[in-house]
Amino acid sequence: MLPGAQQAEAFVRAFLKRSLPHMSQQAREDHLQRKAVVLEYSARRKRKEKKKKSKGLSARQRRELRLFDIKPEQQSYNLFLPLHELWKQYIRDLCGGLKPDTQPQMIQAKLLKADLHGALVSVTKSKCPSYVGVTGILLQETKHVFKIITKEDRLKVIPKLNCVFTVEIDGFISYIYGSKFQLRSSERSAKKFKAKGTFDL
């Protein structure tokens, strides 16, 4: 018998003697002859725990907490003029600079997918005559409405449905057909708008 095999046999016998002290040497020998002893460590598989995603507030909870309400003391046109200046610079950068020879169609396409918070928006057509002529800085946009602060420091909530809006920047005027614009601002970047739209009042 090879030295390595002898060492292995001696190790097994010593291990069994320690593990089975109640059995006699002869009984252990008989046991080994009759049955194979399998020395194996079975590792338990760890269950993969699914990481719980932290859920934010629902739209209903946000409404109840009035998180996006603009307080009366904040409803000032002059307060949001810096936001309008930032928006103009954002659009200029987005369009690669607004020059007299810039194609209006390109600006229109960019604006339809751009973030409009801070834009100067006017209502040019509406089924509700009282909305026509309302002009101000866009403060909030939801799927169905624009919230605009006017120069008279009045917060106006204008529905997109059945309204046509204009957005002006550096002499360029773009039209927004509200009925076809009922998307959240975050959803518009993936939306394909037709070059020409129709609108019925």
Steps between C-alpha positions, in 0.01 A plus 500: 500500500632839409595740782229745392234229509619386843468854633151532355392166655646597837317835485166332420538244781592770752208714382251212537638414844437856616160521329375155613652445847213270606592243232776247544792475261360179350156651456649797315697262275185301423310819433762617254496169316123497455420861419677785335539803721458822313661801661346797328413856592180615342496874463155648527406720216433847614175634375543815309314765684326737272597852575195697587480806284421808696167621375451872470181684569206432274339779299207499739730533803686787336170676436385447858828637634473791254868463417478686171269778605643847441443705813332843462814681617692328219257599227706788365590547133829674580601213726507266199671727247839336575340164420387641165852620423639156583241339271594728209866407538403133519308525170782691330743227600252230394461656154870571458441875510198685363606692190283684244561222247405221745225281357170556690409133448810395690417732790142372503618138513743577785244695702240224479738265683666758725428580863271803494526602865602866487370561147290806416170349390187665355155360428407599144190284443261324734142380518484700822533869403622602846824305446591680176770760553630356828879538492760415759790285610428128512560378855353151497392254236294188559348261252190715457577857611750786489542717810602850396593807705392824330655848522212587732633236745202274440541125480292363212425132448435447128381162368689373197186355344340726238770766530777623269808649664791699362854495638725791405879519521733746324235590243413139414143394573397136531147365528391231742170321437394411852264219400793315343735598782338316788815338628722552800813697420712191574307295239535742210864421422396158365186625324494549125305810404367559151653794320157647435201459724135585469291655769126543526343748736 
